[in-house]
CSV table of N, CA and C in Angstrom, one decimal:
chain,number,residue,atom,x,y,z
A,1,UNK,N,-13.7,-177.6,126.2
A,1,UNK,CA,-14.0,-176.2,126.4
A,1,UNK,C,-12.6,-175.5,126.4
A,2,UNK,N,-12.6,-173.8,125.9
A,2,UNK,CA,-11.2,-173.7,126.0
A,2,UNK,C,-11.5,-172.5,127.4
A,3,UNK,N,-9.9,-172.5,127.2
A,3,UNK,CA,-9.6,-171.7,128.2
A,3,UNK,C,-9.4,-170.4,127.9
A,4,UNK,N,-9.6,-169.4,129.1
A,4,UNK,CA,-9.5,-167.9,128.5
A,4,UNK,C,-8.4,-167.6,127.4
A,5,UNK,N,-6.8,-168.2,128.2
A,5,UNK,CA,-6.1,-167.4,127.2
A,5,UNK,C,-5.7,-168.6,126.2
A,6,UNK,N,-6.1,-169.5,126.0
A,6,UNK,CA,-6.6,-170.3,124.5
A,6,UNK,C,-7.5,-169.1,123.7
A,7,UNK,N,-8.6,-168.9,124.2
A,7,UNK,CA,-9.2,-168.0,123.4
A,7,UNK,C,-8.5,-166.6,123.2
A,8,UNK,N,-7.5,-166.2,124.1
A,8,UNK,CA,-7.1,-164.8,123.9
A,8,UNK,C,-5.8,-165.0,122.6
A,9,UNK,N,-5.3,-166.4,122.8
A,9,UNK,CA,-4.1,-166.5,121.8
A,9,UNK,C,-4.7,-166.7,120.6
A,10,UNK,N,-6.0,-167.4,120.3
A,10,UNK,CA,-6.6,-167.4,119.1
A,10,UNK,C,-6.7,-166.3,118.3
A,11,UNK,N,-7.7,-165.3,119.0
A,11,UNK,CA,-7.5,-164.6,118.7
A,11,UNK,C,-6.5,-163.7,118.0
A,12,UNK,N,-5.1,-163.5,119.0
A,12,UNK,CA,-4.1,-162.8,118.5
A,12,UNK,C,-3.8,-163.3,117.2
A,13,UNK,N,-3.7,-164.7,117.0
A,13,UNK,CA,-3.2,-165.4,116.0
A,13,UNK,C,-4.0,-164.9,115.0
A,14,UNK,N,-5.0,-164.7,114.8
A,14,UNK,CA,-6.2,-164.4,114.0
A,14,UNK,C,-6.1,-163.2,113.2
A,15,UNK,N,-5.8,-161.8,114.2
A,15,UNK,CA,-5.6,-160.7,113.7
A,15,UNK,C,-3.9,-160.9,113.0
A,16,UNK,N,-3.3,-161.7,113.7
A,16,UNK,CA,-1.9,-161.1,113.0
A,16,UNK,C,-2.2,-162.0,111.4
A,17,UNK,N,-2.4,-162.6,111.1
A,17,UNK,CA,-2.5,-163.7,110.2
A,17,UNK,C,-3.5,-162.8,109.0
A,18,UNK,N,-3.8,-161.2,109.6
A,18,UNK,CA,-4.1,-160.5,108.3
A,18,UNK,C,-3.5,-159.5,108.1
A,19,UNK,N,-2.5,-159.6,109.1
A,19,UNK,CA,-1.5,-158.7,108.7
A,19,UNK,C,-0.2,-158.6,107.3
A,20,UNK,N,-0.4,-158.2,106.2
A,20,UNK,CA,0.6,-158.4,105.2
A,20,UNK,C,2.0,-158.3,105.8
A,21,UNK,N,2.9,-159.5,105.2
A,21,UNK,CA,3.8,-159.9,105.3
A,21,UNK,C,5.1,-158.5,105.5
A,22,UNK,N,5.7,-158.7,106.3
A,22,UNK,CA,6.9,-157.5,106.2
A,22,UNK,C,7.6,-157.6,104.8
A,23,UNK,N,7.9,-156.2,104.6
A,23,UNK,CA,9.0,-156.0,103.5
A,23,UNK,C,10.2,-155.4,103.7
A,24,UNK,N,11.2,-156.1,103.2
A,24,UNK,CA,12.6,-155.1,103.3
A,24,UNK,C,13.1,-154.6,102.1
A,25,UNK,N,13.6,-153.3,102.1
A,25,UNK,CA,13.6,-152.5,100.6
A,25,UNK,C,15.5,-152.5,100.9
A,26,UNK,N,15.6,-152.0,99.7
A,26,UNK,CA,17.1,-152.4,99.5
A,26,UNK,C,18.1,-152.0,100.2
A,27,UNK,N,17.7,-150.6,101.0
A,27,UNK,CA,18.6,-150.0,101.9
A,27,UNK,C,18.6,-150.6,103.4
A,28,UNK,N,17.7,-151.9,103.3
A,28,UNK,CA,17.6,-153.0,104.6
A,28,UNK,C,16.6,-152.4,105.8
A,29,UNK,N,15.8,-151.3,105.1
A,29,UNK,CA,14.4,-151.2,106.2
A,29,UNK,C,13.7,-152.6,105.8
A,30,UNK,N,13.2,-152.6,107.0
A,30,UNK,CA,12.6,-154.0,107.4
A,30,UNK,C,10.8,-153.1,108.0
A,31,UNK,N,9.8,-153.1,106.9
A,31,UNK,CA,8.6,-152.6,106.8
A,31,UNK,C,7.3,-153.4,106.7
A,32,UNK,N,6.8,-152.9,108.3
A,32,UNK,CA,5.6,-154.0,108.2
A,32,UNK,C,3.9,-152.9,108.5
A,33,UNK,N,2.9,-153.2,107.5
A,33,UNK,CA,1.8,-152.1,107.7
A,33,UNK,C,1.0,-153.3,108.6
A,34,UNK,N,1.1,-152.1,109.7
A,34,UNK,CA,-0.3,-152.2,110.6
A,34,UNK,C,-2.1,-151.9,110.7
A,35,UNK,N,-1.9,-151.1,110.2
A,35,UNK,CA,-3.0,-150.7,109.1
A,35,UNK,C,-2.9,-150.0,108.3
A,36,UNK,N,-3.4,-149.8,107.2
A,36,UNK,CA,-3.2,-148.6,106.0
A,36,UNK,C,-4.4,-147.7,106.2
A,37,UNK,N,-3.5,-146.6,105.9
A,37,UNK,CA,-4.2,-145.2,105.9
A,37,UNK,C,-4.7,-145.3,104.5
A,38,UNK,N,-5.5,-144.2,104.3
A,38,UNK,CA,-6.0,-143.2,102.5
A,38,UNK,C,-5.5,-142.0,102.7
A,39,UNK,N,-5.0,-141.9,100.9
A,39,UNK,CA,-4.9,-140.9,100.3
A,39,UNK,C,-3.2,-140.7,100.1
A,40,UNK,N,-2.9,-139.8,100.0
A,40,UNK,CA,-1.8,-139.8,99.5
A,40,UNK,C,-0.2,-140.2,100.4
A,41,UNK,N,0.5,-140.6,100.1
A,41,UNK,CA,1.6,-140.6,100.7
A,41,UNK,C,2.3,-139.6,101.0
A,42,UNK,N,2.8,-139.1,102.0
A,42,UNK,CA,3.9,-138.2,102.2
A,42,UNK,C,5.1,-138.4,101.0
A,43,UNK,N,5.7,-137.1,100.8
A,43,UNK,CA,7.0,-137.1,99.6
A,43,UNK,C,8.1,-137.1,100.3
A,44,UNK,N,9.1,-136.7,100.2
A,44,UNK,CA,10.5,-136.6,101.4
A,44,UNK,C,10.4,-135.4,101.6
A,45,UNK,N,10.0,-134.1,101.2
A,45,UNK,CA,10.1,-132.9,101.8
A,45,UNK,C,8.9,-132.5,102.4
A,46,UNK,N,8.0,-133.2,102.9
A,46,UNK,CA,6.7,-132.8,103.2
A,46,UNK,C,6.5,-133.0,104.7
A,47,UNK,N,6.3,-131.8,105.6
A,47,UNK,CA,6.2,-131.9,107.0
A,47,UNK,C,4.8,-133.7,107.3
A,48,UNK,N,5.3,-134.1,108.8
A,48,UNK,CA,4.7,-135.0,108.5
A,48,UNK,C,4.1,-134.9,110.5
A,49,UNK,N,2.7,-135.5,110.8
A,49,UNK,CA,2.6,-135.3,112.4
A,49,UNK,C,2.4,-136.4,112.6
A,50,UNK,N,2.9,-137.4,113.6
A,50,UNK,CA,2.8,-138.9,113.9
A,50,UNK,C,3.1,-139.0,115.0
A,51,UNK,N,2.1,-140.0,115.9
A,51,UNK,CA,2.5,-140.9,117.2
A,51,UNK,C,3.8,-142.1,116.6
A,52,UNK,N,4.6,-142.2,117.9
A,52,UNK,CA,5.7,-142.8,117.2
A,52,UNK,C,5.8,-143.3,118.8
A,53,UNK,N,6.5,-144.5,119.2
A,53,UNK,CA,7.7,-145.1,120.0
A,53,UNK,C,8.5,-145.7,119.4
A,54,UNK,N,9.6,-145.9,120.0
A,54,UNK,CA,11.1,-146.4,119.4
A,54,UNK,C,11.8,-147.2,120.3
A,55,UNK,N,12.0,-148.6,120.2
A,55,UNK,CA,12.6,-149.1,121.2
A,55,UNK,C,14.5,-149.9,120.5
A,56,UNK,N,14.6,-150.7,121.5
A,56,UNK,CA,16.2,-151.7,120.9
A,56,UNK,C,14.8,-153.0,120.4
A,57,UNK,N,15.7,-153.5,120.0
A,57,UNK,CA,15.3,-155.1,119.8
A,57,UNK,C,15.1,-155.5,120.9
A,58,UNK,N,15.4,-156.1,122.2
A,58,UNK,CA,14.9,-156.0,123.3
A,58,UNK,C,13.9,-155.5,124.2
A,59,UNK,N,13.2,-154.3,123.4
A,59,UNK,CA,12.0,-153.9,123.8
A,59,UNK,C,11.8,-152.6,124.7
A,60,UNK,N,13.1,-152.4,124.9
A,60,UNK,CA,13.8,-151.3,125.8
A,60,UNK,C,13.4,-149.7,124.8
A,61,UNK,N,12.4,-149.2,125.9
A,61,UNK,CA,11.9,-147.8,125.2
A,61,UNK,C,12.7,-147.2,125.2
A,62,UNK,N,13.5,-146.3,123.7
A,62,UNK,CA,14.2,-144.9,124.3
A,62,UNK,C,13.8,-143.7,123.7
A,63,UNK,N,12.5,-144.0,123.1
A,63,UNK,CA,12.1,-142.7,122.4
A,63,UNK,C,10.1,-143.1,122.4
A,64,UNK,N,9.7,-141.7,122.2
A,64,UNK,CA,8.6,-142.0,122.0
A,64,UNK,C,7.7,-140.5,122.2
A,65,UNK,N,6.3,-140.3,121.5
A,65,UNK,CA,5.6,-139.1,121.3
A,65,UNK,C,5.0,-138.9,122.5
A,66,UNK,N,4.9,-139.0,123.4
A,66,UNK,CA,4.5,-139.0,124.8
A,66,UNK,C,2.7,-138.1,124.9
A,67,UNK,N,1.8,-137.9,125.1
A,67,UNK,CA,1.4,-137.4,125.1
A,67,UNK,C,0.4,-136.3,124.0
A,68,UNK,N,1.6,-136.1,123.0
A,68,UNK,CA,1.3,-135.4,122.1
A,68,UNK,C,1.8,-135.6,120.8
A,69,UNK,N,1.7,-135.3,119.5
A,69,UNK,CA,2.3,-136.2,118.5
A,69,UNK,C,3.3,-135.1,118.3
A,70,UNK,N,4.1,-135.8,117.4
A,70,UNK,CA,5.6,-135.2,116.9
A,70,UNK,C,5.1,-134.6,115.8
A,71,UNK,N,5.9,-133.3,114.9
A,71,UNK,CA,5.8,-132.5,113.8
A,71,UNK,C,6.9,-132.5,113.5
A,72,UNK,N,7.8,-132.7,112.1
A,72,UNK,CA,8.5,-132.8,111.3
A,72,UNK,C,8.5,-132.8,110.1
A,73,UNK,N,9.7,-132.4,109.6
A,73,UNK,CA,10.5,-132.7,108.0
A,73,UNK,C,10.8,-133.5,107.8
A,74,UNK,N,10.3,-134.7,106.6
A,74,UNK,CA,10.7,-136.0,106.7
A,74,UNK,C,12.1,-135.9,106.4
A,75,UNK,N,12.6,-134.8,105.7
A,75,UNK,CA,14.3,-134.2,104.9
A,75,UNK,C,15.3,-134.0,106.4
A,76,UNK,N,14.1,-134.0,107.5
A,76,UNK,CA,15.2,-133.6,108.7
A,76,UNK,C,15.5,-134.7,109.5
A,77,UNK,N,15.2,-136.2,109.2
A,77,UNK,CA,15.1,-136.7,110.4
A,77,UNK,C,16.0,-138.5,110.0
A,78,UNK,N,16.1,-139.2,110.3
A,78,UNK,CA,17.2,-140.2,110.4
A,78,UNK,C,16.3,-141.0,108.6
A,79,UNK,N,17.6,-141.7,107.6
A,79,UNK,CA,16.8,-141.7,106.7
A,79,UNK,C,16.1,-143.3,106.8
A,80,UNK,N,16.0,-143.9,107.4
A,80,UNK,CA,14.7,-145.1,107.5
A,80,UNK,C,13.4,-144.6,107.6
A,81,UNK,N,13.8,-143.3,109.0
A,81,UNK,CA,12.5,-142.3,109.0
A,81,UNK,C,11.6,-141.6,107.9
A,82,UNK,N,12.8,-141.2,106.9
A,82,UNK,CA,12.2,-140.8,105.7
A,82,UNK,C,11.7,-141.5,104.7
A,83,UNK,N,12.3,-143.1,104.7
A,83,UNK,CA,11.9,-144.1,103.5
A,83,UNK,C,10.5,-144.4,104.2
A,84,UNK,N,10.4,-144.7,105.2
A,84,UNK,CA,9.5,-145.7,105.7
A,84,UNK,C,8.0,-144.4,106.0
A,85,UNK,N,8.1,-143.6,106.7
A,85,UNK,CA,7.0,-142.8,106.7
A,85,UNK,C,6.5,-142.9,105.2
A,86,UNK,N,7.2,-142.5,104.2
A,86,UNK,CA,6.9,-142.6,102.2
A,86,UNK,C,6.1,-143.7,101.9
A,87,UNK,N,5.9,-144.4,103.0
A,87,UNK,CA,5.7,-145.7,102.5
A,87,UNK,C,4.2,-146.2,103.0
A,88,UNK,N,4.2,-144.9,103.7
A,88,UNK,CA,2.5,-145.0,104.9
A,88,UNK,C,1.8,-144.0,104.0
A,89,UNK,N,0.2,-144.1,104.6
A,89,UNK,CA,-0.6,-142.9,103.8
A,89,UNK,C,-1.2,-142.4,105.0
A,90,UNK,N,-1.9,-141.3,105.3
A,90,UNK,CA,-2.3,-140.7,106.7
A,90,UNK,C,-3.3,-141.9,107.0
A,91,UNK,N,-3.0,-141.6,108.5
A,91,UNK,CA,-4.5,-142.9,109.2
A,91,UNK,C,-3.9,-144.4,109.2
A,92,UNK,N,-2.4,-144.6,108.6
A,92,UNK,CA,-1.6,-145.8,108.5
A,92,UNK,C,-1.2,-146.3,109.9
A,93,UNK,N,-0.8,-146.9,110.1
A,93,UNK,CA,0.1,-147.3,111.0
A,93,UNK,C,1.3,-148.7,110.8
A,94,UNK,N,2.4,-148.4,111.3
A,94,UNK,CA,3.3,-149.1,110.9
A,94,UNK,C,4.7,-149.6,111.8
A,95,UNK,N,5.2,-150.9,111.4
A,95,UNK,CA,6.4,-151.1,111.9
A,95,UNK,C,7.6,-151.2,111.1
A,96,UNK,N,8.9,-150.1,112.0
A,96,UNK,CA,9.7,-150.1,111.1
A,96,UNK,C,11.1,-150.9,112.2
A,97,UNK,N,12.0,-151.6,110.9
A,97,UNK,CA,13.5,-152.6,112.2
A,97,UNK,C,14.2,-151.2,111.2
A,98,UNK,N,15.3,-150.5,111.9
A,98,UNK,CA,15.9,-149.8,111.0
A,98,UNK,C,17.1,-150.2,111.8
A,99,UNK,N,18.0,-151.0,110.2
A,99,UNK,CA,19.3,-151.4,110.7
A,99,UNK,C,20.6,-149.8,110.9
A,100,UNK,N,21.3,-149.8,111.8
A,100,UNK,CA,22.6,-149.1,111.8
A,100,UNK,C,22.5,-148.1,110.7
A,101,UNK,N,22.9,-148.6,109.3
A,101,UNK,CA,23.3,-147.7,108.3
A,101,UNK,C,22.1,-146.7,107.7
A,102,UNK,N,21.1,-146.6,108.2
A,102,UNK,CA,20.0,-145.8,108.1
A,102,UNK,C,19.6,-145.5,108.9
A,103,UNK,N,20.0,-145.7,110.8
A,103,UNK,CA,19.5,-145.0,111.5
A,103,UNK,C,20.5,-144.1,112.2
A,104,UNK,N,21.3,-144.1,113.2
A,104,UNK,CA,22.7,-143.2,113.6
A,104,UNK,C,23.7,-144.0,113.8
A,105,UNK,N,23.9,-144.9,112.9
A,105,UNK,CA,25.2,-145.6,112.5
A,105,UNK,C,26.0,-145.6,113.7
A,106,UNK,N,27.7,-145.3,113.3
A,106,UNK,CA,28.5,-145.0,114.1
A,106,UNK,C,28.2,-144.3,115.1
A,107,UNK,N,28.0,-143.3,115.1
A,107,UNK,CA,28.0,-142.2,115.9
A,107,UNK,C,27.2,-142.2,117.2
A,108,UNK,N,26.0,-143.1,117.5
A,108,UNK,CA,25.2,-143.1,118.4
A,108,UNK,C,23.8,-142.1,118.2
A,109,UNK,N,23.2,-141.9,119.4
A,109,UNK,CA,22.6,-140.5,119.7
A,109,UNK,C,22.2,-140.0,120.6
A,110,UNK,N,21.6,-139.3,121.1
A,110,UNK,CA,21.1,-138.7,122.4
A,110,UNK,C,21.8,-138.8,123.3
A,111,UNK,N,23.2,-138.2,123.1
A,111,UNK,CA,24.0,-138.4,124.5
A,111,UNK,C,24.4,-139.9,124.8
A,112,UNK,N,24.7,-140.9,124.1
A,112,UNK,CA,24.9,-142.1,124.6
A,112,UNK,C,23.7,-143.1,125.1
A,113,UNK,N,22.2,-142.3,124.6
A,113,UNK,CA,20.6,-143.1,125.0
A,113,UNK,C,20.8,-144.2,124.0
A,114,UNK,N,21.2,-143.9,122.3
A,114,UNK,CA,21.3,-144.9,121.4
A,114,UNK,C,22.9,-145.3,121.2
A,115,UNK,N,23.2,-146.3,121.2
A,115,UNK,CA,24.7,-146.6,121.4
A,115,UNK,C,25.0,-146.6,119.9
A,116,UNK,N,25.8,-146.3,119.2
A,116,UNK,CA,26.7,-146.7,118.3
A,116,UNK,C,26.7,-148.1,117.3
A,117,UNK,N,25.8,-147.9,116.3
A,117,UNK,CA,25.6,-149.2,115.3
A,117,UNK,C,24.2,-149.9,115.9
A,118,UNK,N,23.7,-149.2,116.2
A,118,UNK,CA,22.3,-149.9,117.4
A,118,UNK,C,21.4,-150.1,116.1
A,119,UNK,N,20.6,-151.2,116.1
A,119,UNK,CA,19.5,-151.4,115.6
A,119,UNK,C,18.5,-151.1,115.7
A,120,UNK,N,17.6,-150.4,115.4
A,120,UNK,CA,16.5,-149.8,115.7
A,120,UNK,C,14.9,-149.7,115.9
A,121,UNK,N,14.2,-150.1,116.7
A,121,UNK,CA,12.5,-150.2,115.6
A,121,UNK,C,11.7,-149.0,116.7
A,122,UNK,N,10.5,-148.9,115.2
A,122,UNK,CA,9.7,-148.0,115.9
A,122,UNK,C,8.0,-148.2,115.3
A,123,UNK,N,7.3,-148.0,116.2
A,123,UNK,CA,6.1,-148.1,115.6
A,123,UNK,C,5.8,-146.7,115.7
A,124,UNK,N,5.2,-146.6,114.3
A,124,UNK,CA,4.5,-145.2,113.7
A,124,UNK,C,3.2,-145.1,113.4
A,125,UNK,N,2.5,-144.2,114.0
A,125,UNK,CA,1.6,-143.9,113.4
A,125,UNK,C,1.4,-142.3,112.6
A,126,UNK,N,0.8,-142.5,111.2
A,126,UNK,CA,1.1,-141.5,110.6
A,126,UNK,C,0.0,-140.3,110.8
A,127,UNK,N,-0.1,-139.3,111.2
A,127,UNK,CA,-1.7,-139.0,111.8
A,127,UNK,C,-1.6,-138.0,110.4
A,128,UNK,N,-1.3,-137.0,109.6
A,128,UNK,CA,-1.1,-135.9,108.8
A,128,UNK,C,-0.2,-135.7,108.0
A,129,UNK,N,-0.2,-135.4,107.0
A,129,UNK,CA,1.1,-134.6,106.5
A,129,UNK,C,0.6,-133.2,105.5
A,130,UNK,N,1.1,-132.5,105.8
A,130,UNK,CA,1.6,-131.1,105.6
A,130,UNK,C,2.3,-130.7,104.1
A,131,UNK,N,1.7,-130.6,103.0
A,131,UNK,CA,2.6,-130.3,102.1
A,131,UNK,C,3.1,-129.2,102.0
């Protein structure tokens, strides 16, 4: 007979195992669909509304839509942000690793929250976009 979390790890195994394989596109986003949305994809200039958290590789939250979703310009915002949303359709959901040179490189951000060359991920969900 099994045991609960036998059955609860089966499970997990189960769903991830229909999950399509990550992709990394040349500029070293590392892109994995959690679910796929319909219809059209967002373009780079096209406002976009999404639940989002953002953590280190460690798991360590330092960002995230709290409550309410975020509204943006995919043209305004770090460019993994803008490859990888392009890459969802509304109703998608996704995981993005966004290395240094496509997220705030050198420089850091938020006052010293993201340190300098930090590696990045975030799970998105894409709720809208706005042409």
């Amino acid at each position: 007979m099994r045991t609960l979390p036998c059955l609860i790890a089966a499970a997990l195994l189960a769903a991830c195992a229909t999950l399509p394989p990550p992709v990394t596109t040349a500029s070293g986003l590392v892109y994995q669909s959690l679910r796929e949305g319909s219809g059209a994809p967002p373009g780079p200039t096209d406002v976009v509304r999404v639940n989002y958290r953002g953590t280190f590789p460690d798991g360590k939250e330092f960002d995230a839509s709290k409550g309410a979703p975020a509204e943006f310009p995919l043209n305004r915002v770090i460019k993994c942000w803008t490859e990888g949303v392009q890459m969802m359709k509304p109703g998608g959901k996704a995981k993005f690793v966004c290395p240094p040179s496509i997220a705030y490189g050198e420089r850091g951000a938020g006052g010293g929250v993201i340190p300098p060359n930090a590696t990045l991920h975030f799970e998105v969900e894409l709720l809208e976009v706005k042409r």
